[in-house]
Tab-separated table of C-alpha atoms and ligand atoms in Angstrom:
chain	number	residue	atom	x	y	z
A	499	UNK	CA	-2.469	-2.682	-6.005
A	500	UNK	CA	-0.619	-5.970	-5.529
A	501	UNK	CA	2.806	-6.478	-4.126
A	502	UNK	CA	5.226	-8.010	-6.662
A	503	UNK	CA	7.891	-10.593	-5.959
A	504	UNK	CA	11.576	-9.985	-6.647
A	505	UNK	CA	11.398	-12.086	-9.840
A	506	UNK	CA	8.228	-10.265	-11.024
A	507	UNK	CA	10.076	-6.920	-10.591
A	508	UNK	CA	13.109	-8.263	-12.441
A	509	UNK	CA	10.789	-9.243	-15.377
A	510	UNK	CA	9.203	-5.830	-15.371
A	511	UNK	CA	12.619	-4.210	-15.533
A	512	UNK	CA	13.673	-6.403	-18.468
A	513	UNK	CA	10.479	-5.784	-20.361
A	514	UNK	CA	10.704	-1.956	-19.624
A	515	UNK	CA	14.253	-1.830	-20.982
A	516	UNK	CA	14.093	-4.337	-23.875
A	517	UNK	CA	10.384	-4.759	-24.812
A	518	UNK	CA	8.825	-5.973	-26.981
A	519	UNK	CA	10.506	-9.182	-25.931
A	520	UNK	CA	9.451	-12.827	-26.115
A	521	UNK	CA	8.956	-15.118	-23.110
A	522	UNK	CA	11.834	-17.156	-24.294
A	523	UNK	CA	14.168	-14.189	-24.408
A	524	UNK	CA	13.106	-13.065	-20.900
A	525	UNK	CA	13.669	-16.602	-19.601
A	526	UNK	CA	17.209	-16.601	-21.133
A	527	UNK	CA	18.030	-13.248	-19.476
A	528	UNK	CA	17.102	-14.758	-16.085
A	529	UNK	CA	18.648	-18.180	-16.740
A	530	UNK	CA	15.280	-19.778	-16.177
A	531	UNK	CA	13.150	-22.120	-18.206
A	532	UNK	CA	10.206	-20.701	-20.245
A	533	UNK	CA	7.941	-23.023	-18.122
A	534	UNK	CA	9.210	-21.689	-14.890
A	535	UNK	CA	8.502	-18.150	-15.971
A	536	UNK	CA	5.020	-18.841	-17.189
A	537	UNK	CA	3.092	-18.276	-13.894
A	538	UNK	CA	4.860	-14.856	-13.402
A	539	UNK	CA	4.148	-13.689	-16.881
A	540	UNK	CA	0.531	-14.671	-16.450
A	541	UNK	CA	0.148	-12.714	-13.210
A	542	UNK	CA	1.895	-9.537	-14.685
A	543	UNK	CA	-0.267	-9.809	-17.776
A	544	UNK	CA	-3.468	-10.261	-15.820
A	545	UNK	CA	-2.673	-7.496	-13.287
A	546	UNK	CA	-2.049	-5.056	-16.200
A	547	UNK	CA	1.706	-4.424	-15.642
A	548	UNK	CA	2.461	-6.092	-19.058
A	549	UNK	CA	0.641	-6.386	-22.381
A	550	UNK	CA	1.254	-9.502	-24.405
A	551	UNK	CA	0.809	-9.752	-28.194
A	552	UNK	CA	0.909	-13.042	-30.032
A	553	UNK	CA	4.131	-13.596	-32.021
A	554	UNK	CA	5.486	-10.283	-30.972
A	555	UNK	CA	6.107	-10.592	-27.197
A	556	UNK	CA	5.638	-8.601	-24.007
A	557	UNK	CA	5.265	-4.931	-23.733
A	558	UNK	CA	5.603	-2.689	-20.719
A	559	UNK	CA	2.270	-0.996	-20.014
A	560	UNK	CA	3.037	2.625	-19.266
A	561	UNK	CA	-0.558	3.547	-18.700
A	562	UNK	CA	-0.707	1.010	-15.856
A	563	UNK	CA	2.212	2.666	-14.184
A	564	UNK	CA	0.669	6.163	-14.542
A	565	UNK	CA	-2.548	4.906	-13.053
A	566	UNK	CA	-0.660	3.394	-10.041
A	567	UNK	CA	1.093	6.777	-9.510
A	568	UNK	CA	-2.171	8.619	-9.813
A	569	UNK	CA	-3.744	6.380	-7.252
A	570	UNK	CA	-0.830	6.872	-4.918
A	571	UNK	CA	-1.181	10.569	-5.295
A	572	UNK	CA	-4.864	10.518	-4.385
A	573	UNK	CA	-4.280	8.409	-1.325
A	574	UNK	CA	-1.697	10.664	0.272
A	575	UNK	CA	-2.490	11.808	3.778
A	576	UNK	CA	-3.412	15.515	4.409
A	577	UNK	CA	-1.068	15.578	7.372
A	578	UNK	CA	1.957	14.874	5.080
A	579	UNK	CA	1.218	17.798	2.759
A	580	UNK	CA	-0.582	20.477	4.961
A	581	UNK	CA	0.972	23.967	4.925
A	582	UNK	CA	1.199	26.428	7.773
A	583	UNK	CA	-1.988	28.339	8.349
A	584	UNK	CA	-1.939	32.070	8.195
A	585	UNK	CA	-3.889	33.253	11.260
A	586	UNK	CA	-5.375	36.486	12.444
A	587	UNK	CA	-7.332	37.204	15.605
A	588	UNK	CA	-11.001	37.629	14.991
A	589	UNK	CA	-10.931	41.174	16.242
A	590	UNK	CA	-8.289	42.116	13.652
A	591	UNK	CA	-9.379	44.949	11.421
A	592	UNK	CA	-10.179	44.287	7.689
A	593	UNK	CA	-7.456	46.759	6.829
A	594	UNK	CA	-4.867	44.782	8.686
A	595	UNK	CA	-6.133	41.512	7.292
A	596	UNK	CA	-5.638	42.904	3.785
A	597	UNK	CA	-2.049	43.959	4.654
A	598	UNK	CA	-1.469	40.439	6.050
A	599	UNK	CA	-2.800	38.751	2.955
A	600	UNK	CA	-0.215	40.663	0.869
A	601	UNK	CA	2.553	40.111	3.344
A	602	UNK	CA	2.103	36.435	3.567
A	603	UNK	CA	1.263	36.019	-0.068
A	604	UNK	CA	-1.853	33.849	0.476
A	605	UNK	CA	-5.425	33.878	-0.731
A	606	UNK	CA	-7.097	33.024	2.518
A	607	UNK	CA	-6.734	33.926	6.100
A	608	UNK	CA	-8.106	31.986	9.125
A	609	UNK	CA	-9.498	33.764	12.081
A	610	UNK	CA	-9.112	32.288	15.571
A	611	UNK	CA	-10.709	33.261	18.848
A	612	UNK	CA	-9.022	34.067	22.193
A	613	UNK	CA	-8.424	30.359	22.895
A	614	UNK	CA	-6.801	29.668	19.507
A	615	UNK	CA	-9.796	27.748	18.076
A	616	UNK	CA	-10.838	28.211	14.540
A	617	UNK	CA	-13.536	30.958	14.269
A	618	UNK	CA	-13.692	31.926	10.616
A	619	UNK	CA	-12.357	32.014	7.130
A	620	UNK	CA	-11.523	35.275	5.291
A	621	UNK	CA	-10.964	34.979	1.577
A	622	UNK	CA	-9.788	37.485	-1.071
A	623	UNK	CA	-13.311	37.953	-2.295
A	624	UNK	CA	-14.657	38.579	1.324
A	625	UNK	CA	-12.015	41.398	1.619
A	626	UNK	CA	-12.724	42.848	-1.818
A	627	UNK	CA	-16.434	42.850	-1.233
A	628	UNK	CA	-15.968	44.785	2.034
A	629	UNK	CA	-13.402	47.195	0.476
A	630	UNK	CA	-15.764	48.305	-2.286
A	631	UNK	CA	-18.347	48.942	0.281
A	632	UNK	CA	-16.328	51.966	1.258
A	633	UNK	CA	-16.587	51.298	4.976
A	634	UNK	CA	-13.939	52.261	7.425
A	635	UNK	CA	-11.696	49.277	7.006
A	636	UNK	CA	-9.472	50.172	10.086
A	637	UNK	CA	-12.564	50.087	12.434
A	638	UNK	CA	-14.243	46.950	11.022
A	639	UNK	CA	-13.246	43.609	12.615
A	640	UNK	CA	-12.863	40.625	10.333
A	641	UNK	CA	-15.364	38.740	12.519
A	642	UNK	CA	-18.146	40.790	10.848
A	643	UNK	CA	-17.300	39.692	7.290
A	644	UNK	CA	-15.790	36.197	7.721
A	645	UNK	CA	-17.484	32.823	6.988
A	646	UNK	CA	-17.944	31.331	10.458
A	647	UNK	CA	-18.459	28.049	12.127
A	648	UNK	CA	-20.592	25.912	11.621
A	649	UNK	CA	-20.385	26.871	7.911
A	650	UNK	CA	-16.664	26.220	7.549
A	651	UNK	CA	-15.687	23.121	5.513
A	652	UNK	CA	-12.724	21.517	7.257
A	653	UNK	CA	-10.587	18.455	6.748
A	654	UNK	CA	-8.964	16.107	9.221
A	655	UNK	CA	-5.166	15.228	8.985
A	656	UNK	CA	-5.885	11.641	8.530
A	657	UNK	CA	-8.064	12.255	5.535
A	658	UNK	CA	-6.656	11.973	1.963
A	659	UNK	CA	-5.772	14.485	-0.662
A	660	UNK	CA	-8.554	12.897	-2.833
A	661	UNK	CA	-11.085	13.851	-0.037
A	662	UNK	CA	-9.611	17.358	0.189
A	663	UNK	CA	-9.817	17.921	-3.610
A	664	UNK	CA	-13.444	16.698	-3.620
A	665	UNK	CA	-14.413	19.065	-0.763
A	666	UNK	CA	-12.799	22.093	-2.426
A	667	UNK	CA	-14.479	21.361	-5.826
A	668	UNK	CA	-17.915	20.589	-4.264
A	669	UNK	CA	-17.931	23.771	-2.120
A	670	UNK	CA	-16.322	26.042	-4.774
A	671	UNK	CA	-13.562	27.064	-2.359
A	672	UNK	CA	-9.751	27.459	-2.699
A	673	UNK	CA	-8.673	26.076	0.682
A	674	UNK	CA	-9.601	23.939	3.673
A	675	UNK	CA	-8.419	24.467	7.199
A	676	UNK	CA	-6.825	21.268	8.613
A	677	UNK	CA	-8.360	20.758	11.979
A	678	UNK	CA	-8.729	18.376	14.868
A	679	UNK	CA	-11.826	18.406	17.153
A	680	UNK	CA	-11.125	20.199	20.435
A	681	UNK	CA	-14.529	19.740	22.110
A	682	UNK	CA	-17.146	17.705	20.425
A	683	UNK	CA	-19.982	19.148	22.585
A	684	UNK	CA	-19.104	22.749	21.773
A	685	UNK	CA	-18.197	21.995	18.164
A	686	UNK	CA	-14.830	23.626	18.534
A	687	UNK	CA	-11.755	22.929	16.424
A	688	UNK	CA	-7.991	23.346	16.796
A	689	UNK	CA	-6.375	24.720	13.666
A	690	UNK	CA	-3.418	22.575	12.491
A	691	UNK	CA	-2.770	23.775	8.901
A	692	UNK	CA	-4.336	24.298	5.527
A	693	UNK	CA	-4.725	22.507	2.246
A	694	UNK	CA	-5.085	24.616	-0.907
A	695	UNK	CA	-5.459	23.903	-4.492
A	696	UNK	CA	-1.769	24.761	-4.746
A	697	UNK	CA	-0.979	21.980	-2.193
A	698	UNK	CA	-2.789	19.445	-4.314
A	699	UNK	CA	-1.061	20.575	-7.500
A	700	UNK	CA	2.379	20.464	-5.912
A	701	UNK	CA	1.709	16.927	-4.479
A	702	UNK	CA	0.650	15.846	-7.908
A	703	UNK	CA	3.878	17.023	-9.568
A	704	UNK	CA	5.989	15.550	-6.878
A	705	UNK	CA	4.356	12.061	-7.023
A	706	UNK	CA	4.247	11.949	-10.708
A	707	UNK	CA	7.966	12.945	-10.612
A	708	UNK	CA	7.574	15.990	-12.794
A	709	UNK	CA	10.077	18.771	-12.203
A	710	UNK	CA	8.211	21.973	-11.255
A	711	UNK	CA	10.611	24.511	-12.761
B	351	ADP	P1	-11.987	33.642	-3.271
B	351	ADP	O1	-12.605	34.563	-2.362
B	351	ADP	O2	-10.457	34.136	-3.630
B	351	ADP	O3	-12.738	33.247	-4.354
B	351	ADP	P2	-12.696	31.136	-2.043
B	351	ADP	O4	-13.287	30.663	-3.261
B	351	ADP	O5	-11.844	30.152	-1.202
B	351	ADP	O6	-11.685	32.355	-2.315
B	351	ADP	O7	-13.811	31.723	-1.170
B	351	ADP	C1	-15.137	31.895	-1.608
B	351	ADP	C2	-16.022	32.098	-0.302
B	351	ADP	O8	-16.063	30.961	0.380
B	351	ADP	C3	-15.692	33.190	0.548
B	351	ADP	O9	-16.758	33.853	1.015
B	351	ADP	C4	-14.984	32.405	1.755
B	351	ADP	O10	-15.151	33.061	2.988
B	351	ADP	C5	-15.675	31.129	1.690
B	351	ADP	N1	-14.747	29.986	2.084
B	351	ADP	C6	-13.468	29.888	1.741
B	351	ADP	N2	-13.007	28.608	2.299
B	351	ADP	C7	-13.962	28.120	2.987
B	351	ADP	C8	-14.119	26.929	3.783
B	351	ADP	N3	-13.051	26.066	3.916
B	351	ADP	N4	-15.305	26.666	4.314
B	351	ADP	C9	-16.374	27.541	4.177
B	351	ADP	N5	-16.282	28.620	3.435
B	351	ADP	C10	-15.145	28.966	2.844
């Protein structure tokens, strides 16, 4: 992505509003000579912002703009979009976890240990699987059924939404805990937030400037 000069941005605006438009017409609008404008038009055409057609003039390349927006979307930082994690203690009962899932209207809960470090992930399917087993859900702690460390796929706040999306798709999961390493030796992590498929979808709509109803 290159940074455009003030004049190049003015040219883009003119072509966006009035294209197709000839080089001569753009020059007139900017009170410049055609020759003075030539290097800028060459740069904008080469970079893909503009398309040029012989004897017709310059067109604004909408595909290029969409591509830039899409790139911008993928490079957003996890820290700017993460949501609040919904947390339960790892000795919480499966029954209470199910209640919590409904109360908080989420698909995944995170379990933490006594010191607040990430201990496990409990998803809808984990809870359903346990519930159809007809066990005593009020007596069974979530620690028995959760996905634990070191099997939890995590993401760091400095990583991008692109990396988050890739991890979710590659691992067939709906969400990622956002964590920062607490103790490298012990492989423990502090829970900072969560990224879900909804987070990614919302960020996409926001950056592409689409109204979400
Ligand atoms: P659902 O159960 O609604 O399909 P997921 O697809 O997220 O939700 O979960 C599928 C399985 O993957 C569950 O067993 C869950 O514990 C586990 N899981 C979910 N998120 C993660 C994660 N970030 N890292 C490792 N395992 C996960």
